[in-house]
Coordinates of C-alpha atoms in Angstrom, one line a residue:
Chain A
M286 CA 122.6 97.7 120.4
P287 CA 126.1 96.1 120.2
E288 CA 126.2 94.8 123.9
V289 CA 123.4 92.3 123.5
K290 CA 124.9 88.9 121.9
S291 CA 122.2 87.1 120.3
I292 CA 121.4 83.6 121.4
F293 CA 121.4 82.6 117.5
R294 CA 124.7 82.5 115.3
E295 CA 125.4 82.4 111.8
V296 CA 126.7 79.6 110.2
L297 CA 128.9 79.8 107.5
P298 CA 130.3 76.8 106.3
K299 CA 134.5 76.8 106.3
Q300 CA 135.1 73.4 105.6
G301 CA 133.9 70.9 103.2
Q302 CA 132.1 72.1 99.6
L303 CA 129.9 74.4 99.1
S304 CA 127.7 74.3 95.9
M305 CA 125.3 76.6 94.7
E306 CA 122.8 76.0 92.0
D307 CA 121.2 79.0 90.1
V308 CA 117.8 77.2 88.5
P309 CA 116.4 79.7 85.8
T310 CA 112.6 79.8 86.7
M311 CA 110.0 80.8 84.8
V312 CA 109.3 84.8 84.8
L313 CA 106.2 86.6 84.9
C314 CA 104.7 89.3 82.9
K315 CA 104.9 92.6 85.2
P316 CA 102.1 94.8 86.3
K317 CA 101.3 97.3 84.0
L318 CA 100.6 100.6 85.0
L319 CA 97.6 102.2 82.9
P320 CA 98.6 105.2 80.9
L321 CA 96.1 108.1 81.6
K322 CA 94.8 109.4 78.3
S323 CA 95.0 113.2 76.9
V324 CA 91.9 115.5 76.9
T325 CA 92.6 115.5 73.2
L326 CA 92.1 111.3 73.1
E327 CA 89.4 111.5 75.3
K328 CA 87.7 114.0 72.7
L329 CA 88.2 111.7 69.6
E330 CA 87.4 108.9 71.2
K331 CA 83.9 110.3 72.5
M332 CA 83.4 111.6 69.0
Q333 CA 83.9 108.2 67.3
M334 CA 81.6 106.6 69.9
E335 CA 78.8 109.1 68.9
A336 CA 79.3 108.9 65.5
Q337 CA 79.0 105.0 65.4
E338 CA 75.9 105.6 67.8
A339 CA 74.3 108.4 65.1
V340 CA 75.4 106.0 62.3
K341 CA 73.6 102.8 64.0
Q342 CA 70.4 104.9 65.1
Q343 CA 70.0 105.9 61.4
E344 CA 70.1 102.4 59.9
L345 CA 67.8 101.4 62.6
A346 CA 65.6 103.9 61.6
M347 CA 65.8 103.3 57.7
K348 CA 65.2 99.5 58.7
E349 CA 62.2 100.5 60.2
Q350 CA 60.7 102.7 57.2
L351 CA 61.6 99.9 54.8
Q352 CA 59.2 97.4 57.1
Chain B
M295 CA 55.4 143.2 76.9
E296 CA 58.0 140.6 76.5
V297 CA 61.2 142.1 75.0
T298 CA 62.8 139.9 72.9
M299 CA 66.5 139.8 72.7
D300 CA 68.3 140.5 69.3
P301 CA 68.5 136.9 67.8
L302 CA 72.1 137.7 66.4
F303 CA 73.2 138.9 70.0
L304 CA 71.4 135.9 71.8
A305 CA 73.4 133.1 69.1
W306 CA 76.6 135.1 70.4
S307 CA 76.2 134.8 74.0
Y308 CA 75.4 130.8 73.4
F309 CA 78.7 130.4 71.5
R310 CA 80.4 131.9 73.9
R311 CA 79.1 129.7 76.8
R312 CA 79.9 126.6 74.6
K313 CA 76.0 126.2 73.9
L314 CA 77.0 125.3 70.4
Q315 CA 74.0 123.2 69.2
Q316 CA 71.4 126.1 70.2
C317 CA 74.1 128.8 68.5
S318 CA 73.8 127.1 65.1
D319 CA 69.8 126.6 65.3
I320 CA 69.6 130.3 65.8
C321 CA 72.0 131.3 63.1
T322 CA 70.0 129.1 60.5
K323 CA 66.9 131.0 61.4
I324 CA 68.6 134.1 61.1
L325 CA 69.8 133.0 57.8
Q326 CA 66.5 131.7 56.5
D327 CA 65.0 135.3 57.3
N328 CA 67.2 137.1 55.9
P329 CA 68.0 136.3 52.2
Y330 CA 71.6 137.0 50.7
D331 CA 70.6 139.0 47.9
Q332 CA 69.1 141.9 49.9
D333 CA 71.4 144.8 50.7
S334 CA 70.2 145.9 53.7
S335 CA 70.5 142.5 55.5
L336 CA 73.9 141.6 53.9
L337 CA 76.0 142.5 56.9
I338 CA 73.6 140.3 59.5
S339 CA 73.6 137.4 57.3
E340 CA 76.8 137.5 56.6
A341 CA 77.7 137.6 60.7
A342 CA 75.5 135.0 61.7
W343 CA 77.0 132.9 58.6
S344 CA 80.7 133.3 60.0
L345 CA 79.1 132.6 63.5
K346 CA 77.2 129.2 62.3
T347 CA 80.8 128.2 60.9
R348 CA 82.6 128.7 64.2
A349 CA 79.9 126.8 66.2
L350 CA 79.9 123.9 63.5
T351 CA 83.5 124.0 63.9
E352 CA 83.8 124.1 67.6
M353 CA 81.5 121.2 67.7
V354 CA 84.2 118.8 66.1
Y355 CA 87.2 121.0 66.8
I356 CA 90.6 118.9 68.0
D357 CA 93.7 120.5 68.6
E358 CA 95.5 119.8 65.5
I359 CA 99.2 119.8 67.3
E360 CA 98.4 116.6 69.3
V361 CA 96.7 115.0 66.4
D362 CA 99.1 112.8 64.7
Q363 CA 98.5 109.3 63.1
E364 CA 100.0 107.0 61.1
G365 CA 98.4 104.7 59.0
I366 CA 99.8 101.1 57.8
A367 CA 100.4 102.9 54.3
E368 CA 103.1 106.0 56.2
M369 CA 104.7 103.3 58.1
M370 CA 105.3 100.9 55.7
L371 CA 105.7 102.9 52.4
D372 CA 107.8 105.5 54.3
E373 CA 109.7 107.6 51.9
S374 CA 110.1 111.0 53.9
S375 CA 112.7 109.6 56.3
I376 CA 116.5 110.4 55.2
A377 CA 118.3 107.5 56.4
Q378 CA 116.5 104.1 56.5
V379 CA 119.8 102.6 58.7
A380 CA 119.8 106.0 61.3
R381 CA 123.3 106.1 63.4
P382 CA 122.1 105.4 67.0
G383 CA 120.3 107.9 69.0
T384 CA 119.6 110.1 65.8
S385 CA 116.0 108.4 65.0
L386 CA 112.8 107.6 66.8
R387 CA 112.4 104.3 64.9
L388 CA 115.2 102.6 66.7
P389 CA 114.3 102.9 70.0
G390 CA 116.7 100.5 71.7
T391 CA 119.6 101.9 70.6
C392 CA 119.8 105.0 73.1
H393 CA 119.2 103.4 76.7
G394 CA 119.5 106.4 79.0
G395 CA 119.5 104.6 82.2
G396 CA 116.1 103.5 81.6
P397 CA 114.7 100.5 83.1
T398 CA 115.1 97.5 81.1
P399 CA 112.3 95.1 80.2
A400 CA 112.6 92.9 83.1
V401 CA 111.1 95.7 85.1
R402 CA 109.3 97.8 82.8
P403 CA 106.7 96.2 80.2
M404 CA 107.3 97.6 76.7
T405 CA 105.3 98.3 73.7
Q406 CA 105.6 96.6 70.7
S407 CA 107.6 99.3 68.9
G408 CA 110.1 98.4 72.0
R409 CA 109.6 101.6 74.2
P410 CA 108.8 101.5 77.3
I411 CA 105.2 102.1 78.1
T412 CA 104.4 105.8 79.0
G413 CA 102.6 106.7 82.1
F414 CA 100.5 109.0 79.2
V415 CA 98.9 107.9 75.6
R416 CA 98.4 110.8 73.0
P417 CA 96.8 110.0 69.9
S418 CA 100.9 109.6 68.4
T419 CA 101.8 107.4 70.9
Q420 CA 99.3 104.9 70.3
S421 CA 100.7 103.9 66.9
G422 CA 103.7 102.0 67.7
R423 CA 106.0 101.2 64.9
P424 CA 106.0 97.8 64.1
G425 CA 108.7 96.2 62.3
T426 CA 107.2 94.0 59.4
M427 CA 104.2 94.1 57.1
E428 CA 102.7 91.1 58.8
Q429 CA 103.5 92.7 62.5
A430 CA 101.9 95.6 61.2
I431 CA 98.7 93.9 60.2
K432 CA 98.5 91.7 63.0
T433 CA 98.7 94.1 65.5
P434 CA 95.7 93.7 68.2
R435 CA 93.7 97.2 68.1
T436 CA 93.7 98.1 72.2
A437 CA 94.2 101.8 73.0
S438 CA 97.7 100.7 75.0
T439 CA 99.5 98.8 72.1
A440 CA 99.2 100.1 68.6
R441 CA 96.2 100.7 66.6
P442 CA 97.3 100.7 62.7
V443 CA 94.5 102.2 60.5
T444 CA 95.0 101.6 57.0
A445 CA 95.7 105.4 56.1
S446 CA 96.3 108.1 58.5
S447 CA 93.2 109.9 56.8
G448 CA 91.1 107.3 57.9
R449 CA 89.8 109.0 61.1
F450 CA 89.4 111.8 59.6
I451 CA 87.1 110.8 56.8
R452 CA 84.6 108.7 59.8
L453 CA 85.0 112.0 61.5
G454 CA 84.0 114.4 58.6
T455 CA 81.4 111.9 57.7
A456 CA 79.8 112.1 61.3
S457 CA 79.7 115.7 61.3
M458 CA 77.1 115.1 58.2
L459 CA 75.0 112.9 59.5
T460 CA 74.0 115.0 62.4
N461 CA 72.3 117.3 59.9
P462 CA 69.6 115.3 57.5
E463 CA 69.3 118.5 55.1
G464 CA 72.9 117.7 54.4
P465 CA 75.8 119.8 54.6
F466 CA 75.9 123.5 55.8
I467 CA 78.0 124.5 52.9
N468 CA 78.1 122.9 49.6
L469 CA 81.6 123.3 49.0
S470 CA 82.0 122.6 45.1
R471 CA 79.3 125.1 44.6
L472 CA 81.8 128.0 46.8
N473 CA 83.5 131.0 45.0
L474 CA 86.8 130.4 47.2
A475 CA 88.4 133.4 45.1
K476 CA 85.3 135.5 46.5
Y477 CA 85.7 134.6 49.6
S478 CA 89.4 135.0 49.8
Q479 CA 89.1 138.7 48.9
K480 CA 87.5 139.0 52.5
P481 CA 89.5 138.3 55.6
N482 CA 86.5 138.6 58.1
L483 CA 85.1 135.6 56.8
S484 CA 88.0 133.7 54.8
R485 CA 89.4 132.5 58.3
T486 CA 86.4 130.9 59.9
L487 CA 85.5 129.6 56.5
F488 CA 89.0 127.8 56.2
E489 CA 88.4 126.4 59.9
Y490 CA 85.5 124.8 58.6
I491 CA 86.4 123.4 55.6
F492 CA 89.7 121.9 57.6
H493 CA 88.2 121.1 60.7
H494 CA 84.5 120.2 59.8
E495 CA 84.5 118.6 56.4
N496 CA 87.8 117.6 56.6
D497 CA 88.3 118.4 53.2
V498 CA 92.0 119.4 52.8
K499 CA 92.1 120.0 48.9
N500 CA 89.6 122.9 49.0
A501 CA 91.5 124.1 52.3
L502 CA 94.6 124.1 50.8
D503 CA 93.2 126.1 47.5
L504 CA 91.7 128.7 49.8
A505 CA 94.6 129.2 51.9
A506 CA 96.7 129.6 48.8
Q507 CA 94.5 132.2 47.7
A508 CA 93.8 134.0 50.6
T509 CA 97.8 134.1 51.2
E510 CA 98.1 135.5 47.9
H511 CA 95.8 138.4 48.6
A512 CA 97.2 139.3 51.9
Q513 CA 100.6 140.0 49.3
F514 CA 102.2 136.7 51.4
K515 CA 102.5 139.1 54.7
D516 CA 100.0 137.1 56.8
W517 CA 101.9 134.4 59.0
W518 CA 98.3 132.6 59.9
W519 CA 97.8 132.0 56.8
K520 CA 101.2 130.3 56.3
V521 CA 100.6 128.5 58.9
Q522 CA 97.5 126.8 58.1
L523 CA 99.2 126.3 54.4
G524 CA 101.9 124.3 56.7
K525 CA 98.7 122.3 58.0
C526 CA 97.5 121.4 54.6
Y527 CA 100.7 120.2 53.2
Y528 CA 101.2 118.3 56.4
R529 CA 97.9 116.5 56.2
L530 CA 98.5 115.6 52.7
G531 CA 101.9 114.5 53.2
L532 CA 103.9 117.0 51.7
Y533 CA 106.6 117.7 54.6
R534 CA 109.1 119.7 53.2
E535 CA 106.3 122.1 52.0
A536 CA 105.1 122.0 55.1
E537 CA 108.4 122.9 56.9
K538 CA 109.1 126.0 54.4
Q539 CA 105.6 127.4 55.1
F540 CA 106.3 126.9 59.1
R541 CA 109.6 128.6 58.7
S542 CA 108.2 131.5 56.3
A543 CA 105.6 132.2 59.3
L544 CA 108.2 132.3 61.8
N545 CA 110.1 134.4 60.0
H546 CA 106.9 136.9 59.9
Q547 CA 106.0 136.5 63.4
E548 CA 107.4 134.1 66.4
M549 CA 104.4 132.0 67.8
V550 CA 105.1 128.9 70.1
D551 CA 102.2 127.1 68.1
T552 CA 104.4 127.5 64.5
Y553 CA 107.3 126.0 66.6
L554 CA 105.4 122.6 67.7
Y555 CA 104.0 122.7 64.2
L556 CA 107.6 122.8 62.8
A557 CA 108.8 119.8 65.2
K558 CA 105.5 117.5 64.5
V559 CA 107.2 117.9 60.9
Y560 CA 110.6 117.0 62.1
Q561 CA 109.5 114.3 64.1
R562 CA 107.7 112.7 61.4
M563 CA 110.4 113.1 59.0
D564 CA 112.5 110.7 62.0
Q565 CA 114.5 114.0 62.8
P566 CA 114.6 113.6 66.3
I567 CA 117.7 115.8 66.6
T568 CA 116.5 118.8 64.5
A569 CA 113.4 118.9 66.3
L570 CA 115.3 119.4 69.8
S571 CA 117.1 122.0 68.5
L572 CA 114.2 123.7 67.0
F573 CA 112.3 123.3 70.6
K574 CA 115.6 125.1 72.3
Q575 CA 115.7 127.8 69.5
G576 CA 111.8 127.9 70.5
L577 CA 112.8 128.2 74.2
D578 CA 115.1 131.3 73.8
H579 CA 112.2 133.4 72.3
F580 CA 109.5 131.9 75.1
P581 CA 111.5 131.1 77.8
G582 CA 109.9 128.3 80.3
E583 CA 106.9 127.9 77.8
V584 CA 105.2 124.5 78.9
T585 CA 104.3 122.9 76.0
L586 CA 108.2 123.3 74.3
L587 CA 109.3 121.8 77.5
T588 CA 106.9 119.1 77.4
G589 CA 107.8 118.4 73.7
I590 CA 111.2 118.0 74.1
A591 CA 110.6 115.2 77.1
R592 CA 108.5 113.6 74.7
I593 CA 111.1 113.2 72.1
H594 CA 113.9 111.8 75.3
E595 CA 111.1 109.6 76.1
E596 CA 110.5 108.6 72.9
M597 CA 114.1 107.8 72.1
N598 CA 114.0 105.3 75.4
N599 CA 116.0 108.4 77.5
I600 CA 114.0 107.9 80.2
S601 CA 116.4 110.0 82.7
S602 CA 116.6 113.3 80.8
A603 CA 113.2 112.8 79.9
T604 CA 112.1 112.9 83.6
E605 CA 114.5 116.1 83.9
Y606 CA 112.3 117.7 81.3
Y607 CA 109.1 116.9 82.6
K608 CA 110.4 118.5 86.4
D609 CA 111.0 121.5 84.6
V610 CA 107.5 121.5 82.6
L611 CA 106.1 121.0 86.5
K612 CA 108.4 124.0 87.4
Q613 CA 106.5 125.9 85.3
D614 CA 102.8 124.5 85.9
N615 CA 102.3 122.2 88.8
T616 CA 99.1 120.8 87.3
H617 CA 100.6 119.6 84.1
V618 CA 98.6 116.0 84.1
E619 CA 101.1 114.7 81.5
A620 CA 104.0 115.0 83.2
I621 CA 102.8 114.3 86.9
A622 CA 101.5 110.8 85.3
C623 CA 105.2 110.4 83.6
I624 CA 107.2 111.4 86.3
G625 CA 104.9 108.9 88.8
S626 CA 105.2 105.7 86.2
N627 CA 109.3 106.3 86.1
H628 CA 109.1 105.8 89.9
F629 CA 106.8 103.1 90.2
Y630 CA 109.2 100.8 87.7
T631 CA 112.4 102.3 89.5
D632 CA 111.6 100.6 92.5
Q633 CA 110.3 103.7 94.4
P634 CA 106.3 102.9 94.5
E635 CA 105.8 105.3 97.6
I636 CA 106.9 108.2 95.3
A637 CA 104.7 107.2 92.4
L638 CA 101.7 107.2 95.0
R639 CA 102.3 110.8 95.4
F640 CA 102.6 111.5 92.4
Y641 CA 99.2 109.4 91.6
R642 CA 97.8 110.9 94.5
R643 CA 98.3 114.6 93.3
L644 CA 96.5 113.7 90.3
L645 CA 93.5 112.6 92.2
Q646 CA 93.4 115.4 94.2
M647 CA 93.6 117.8 90.8
G648 CA 90.1 116.1 90.0
V649 CA 91.6 113.6 87.5
Y650 CA 88.6 110.6 88.5
N651 CA 88.9 107.6 85.7
C652 CA 89.9 103.7 85.9
Q653 CA 93.5 104.4 85.0
L654 CA 94.2 106.7 87.9
Y655 CA 92.6 104.5 90.5
N656 CA 94.1 101.2 88.8
N657 CA 97.2 103.0 89.1
L658 CA 96.8 104.1 92.9
G659 CA 95.7 100.1 93.8
L660 CA 98.8 99.2 92.2
C661 CA 101.2 101.5 93.8
C662 CA 99.7 101.1 97.0
F663 CA 100.4 97.1 97.4
Y664 CA 103.9 97.7 95.9
A665 CA 104.1 100.5 98.9
Q666 CA 103.0 98.2 101.3
Q667 CA 99.7 100.0 102.1
Y668 CA 97.6 97.0 101.9
D669 CA 94.6 98.7 103.4
M670 CA 94.1 100.6 100.2
T671 CA 94.7 98.2 97.4
L672 CA 91.8 96.6 96.7
S673 CA 89.3 99.1 97.4
S674 CA 91.3 101.0 94.7
F675 CA 91.1 98.4 92.4
E676 CA 87.0 98.1 93.2
R677 CA 86.8 101.6 92.1
A678 CA 88.8 101.1 88.9
L679 CA 86.5 97.9 88.0
A680 CA 83.3 100.6 89.0
L681 CA 84.8 103.6 86.2
V682 CA 86.1 101.1 83.6
A683 CA 84.4 102.3 79.9
N684 CA 85.3 99.4 77.9
D685 CA 86.4 95.8 78.3
E686 CA 90.3 96.1 77.4
E687 CA 90.4 98.7 79.9
Q688 CA 88.1 95.7 82.4
A689 CA 91.2 93.3 81.1
D690 CA 94.0 95.2 82.6
V691 CA 92.7 96.0 85.8
W692 CA 91.9 92.3 86.1
Y693 CA 95.4 91.6 85.3
N694 CA 96.8 93.8 88.0
I695 CA 94.5 92.4 90.7
G696 CA 96.3 89.0 89.5
H697 CA 99.1 90.3 90.2
V698 CA 98.3 91.6 93.5
A699 CA 97.1 87.9 94.2
V700 CA 100.3 86.7 93.2
G701 CA 101.9 88.8 95.6
I702 CA 99.9 87.4 98.1
G703 CA 100.4 84.0 97.3
D704 CA 96.8 83.3 96.8
L705 CA 97.2 81.5 93.3
T706 CA 93.8 80.5 93.3
L707 CA 92.2 84.1 93.3
A708 CA 95.6 84.9 90.5
Y709 CA 94.3 82.1 88.5
Q710 CA 91.1 83.4 88.1
C711 CA 91.5 86.9 87.5
F712 CA 93.8 85.9 84.6
K713 CA 91.1 83.9 83.1
L714 CA 88.8 86.9 83.6
T715 CA 91.4 88.9 81.6
L716 CA 91.3 86.9 78.8
A717 CA 87.6 86.8 79.1
F718 CA 87.4 90.5 78.6
N719 CA 90.4 90.6 76.1
N720 CA 91.1 87.6 74.4
D721 CA 94.3 89.1 73.0
H722 CA 95.8 89.7 76.1
A723 CA 99.4 87.8 75.9
E724 CA 100.8 89.0 79.2
A725 CA 97.8 87.3 80.7
Y726 CA 98.3 84.1 78.7
N727 CA 102.0 83.9 80.0
N728 CA 101.4 84.3 83.6
L729 CA 98.3 81.6 83.4
A730 CA 100.8 79.4 81.7
V731 CA 103.6 80.0 84.7
L732 CA 100.3 78.8 87.3
E733 CA 99.5 75.9 84.8
L734 CA 102.8 74.7 85.2
R735 CA 103.1 75.0 88.9
K736 CA 99.9 72.6 89.1
G737 CA 101.9 70.3 86.7
H738 CA 99.7 70.6 83.4
I739 CA 102.7 71.1 80.8
E740 CA 100.9 70.4 77.9
Q741 CA 98.3 73.4 78.9
S742 CA 101.4 75.7 80.1
K743 CA 103.0 74.7 76.8
A744 CA 99.8 76.2 74.8
F745 CA 99.5 79.2 76.4
L746 CA 103.3 80.5 76.0
Q747 CA 102.9 79.4 71.9
T748 CA 99.6 81.8 72.4
A749 CA 101.3 84.7 74.0
A750 CA 104.7 84.1 72.1
S751 CA 102.4 84.8 68.8
L752 CA 100.2 87.3 70.4
A753 CA 103.3 89.6 71.2
P754 CA 106.4 88.5 69.7
H755 CA 108.3 91.7 71.3
M756 CA 107.7 90.6 74.8
Y757 CA 110.7 88.2 76.0
E758 CA 109.0 86.5 78.7
P759 CA 106.9 83.7 76.7
H760 CA 109.8 82.7 74.5
F761 CA 112.1 82.7 77.8
N762 CA 109.5 80.6 79.4
L763 CA 109.0 78.3 76.5
S764 CA 112.6 77.9 76.3
I765 CA 113.2 76.6 80.0
L766 CA 110.0 74.6 79.3
S767 CA 111.2 72.8 76.0
E768 CA 114.6 72.2 77.8
K769 CA 113.4 70.5 80.5
L770 CA 111.4 68.4 78.4
G771 CA 114.4 67.5 76.5
D772 CA 113.2 69.1 73.2
L773 CA 116.4 71.1 72.7
Q774 CA 115.9 72.1 69.3
S775 CA 112.8 73.9 70.3
S776 CA 114.2 75.0 73.7
Y777 CA 117.3 76.6 71.2
S778 CA 114.8 79.0 68.6
A779 CA 112.5 80.1 71.7
A780 CA 115.9 80.9 73.2
Q781 CA 117.2 83.2 70.7
K782 CA 113.9 84.9 70.1
S783 CA 113.9 86.0 73.6
E784 CA 117.4 87.3 73.1
D785 CA 116.2 89.3 70.2
A786 CA 113.4 91.0 72.3
F787 CA 115.9 91.5 75.3
P788 CA 119.8 91.5 74.4
E789 CA 120.9 92.2 77.9
H790 CA 119.0 89.2 79.6
V791 CA 121.2 87.1 81.8
D792 CA 118.9 83.9 82.4
T793 CA 118.6 84.1 78.7
Q794 CA 122.3 84.4 77.9
Q795 CA 123.2 81.2 80.6
L796 CA 120.4 79.2 79.0
L797 CA 122.3 79.6 75.4
K798 CA 125.4 78.8 76.7
Q799 CA 124.0 75.9 78.2
L800 CA 122.6 74.9 75.1
R801 CA 125.5 75.2 72.8
Q802 CA 127.4 73.3 75.1
H803 CA 125.2 70.6 74.5
F804 CA 124.9 70.7 71.2
A805 CA 128.9 70.7 70.9
V806 CA 128.8 67.5 73.2
L807 CA 126.5 66.1 70.7

């Protein structure tokens, strides 16, 4: 719409001193997309979990036998 | 009258339906009923024996091509790489040397080894390569960063003992009493026995013995045994011998698997360029083979050449449009190159394909937020939280929700989210850094400084905590520690403009003094 004139006009100072200060600001760490897991990795982790469970249960059984 | 099925046939049927435990039970019974010493039942018991070894192997089988873990010993006492100081672009160990238009750490987070985080983790991508011994020992053990095991065989041994735990009568085959020479003469038994020893018992030395005798019996003409020999040598860390076996196997028979194994050897010997040319050679014989294309893309990604990695992942998708790894990697690349809308389409495709886990919903939530689809954001994160499997994942999801809170300006919520992150994972360096920034906004200078120091010591590879610490110290007037922090920030991210300016200012200060 080139015809319509805006009531606000931009102001660009042409006279006097123009100063700009670049203040370093603190940076945040970025958001983290989580990587998907490969099938092999999921299977490995599942097997490891099961193994840990098995060990735990065997130890519990041993303790009960001793008592 | 009830007609009973032949037990061996039933066992075979169970095996095909992957009901492995039932299959193994029936085989055990057959073996008890048919003693080995009678000629009449020898065939049946041999068949049952072989089937049982296969069933037990299948229970713990992991794709050997994918399994690759370097322990501390392999990482730090590495003798197999040829050049200790490699030229830029020829080594996987110096990832920062080759910038192929990938995003800088200012937009894309880094893993400990200095690579941009990837969209997909495999067992081998887990082990980042820390620079020093101290760092290797200190590395937090989370799935997304690095997980040094004391030696590469550590996990295999644990899996091996796990398989023995499950049957209390002891192991099915007593390897020390086995006459390997006898079995190596019988081609129909030796292969299943080898796979049992290699995958189930994880006894590489005996497996190697069997393979060596069997390949001799086959007059060194059987490519399969050569590949198995190569696998054993690889596990034992004898890479040159493994290479020889795989090369010889390729001369007998072109197989995709052999190319993949051989490329794995070259990658372990830190020769990515050789591996790349090998993959291309493989593609001449098997045009459009997805695993080979993926291999090329992975190497490019590991060498920090993200744009050509994406090209190859696109080639993969042309051949197989349901390839999860390719979709995830392209998606994450779009997200970090400021195109969250396109990333959203890729992750939505994964959702349509039936991938249903915490990571995917977390990524969908982030993409929705940055693509300004606010209605879906929080519900995606809620799903992600409902699907978490462990505390580390929970921490990461809360960390990302914290970012959404920062984005909408709700700093109290952000503060709580980052606090929750730390409650679930006390080693979350990014959360410490972001908390420090929020604390400083509240005017708690000492608290902020403490958080930044914690973050910097937990993750020396990230530039953010060093840079923030440098700014904070400079404001407090402690120019010396500001300078040293800025230098660390420069080491982590040399192209960072703000760090450069800060260093310049500080040097001017010191010159004036």
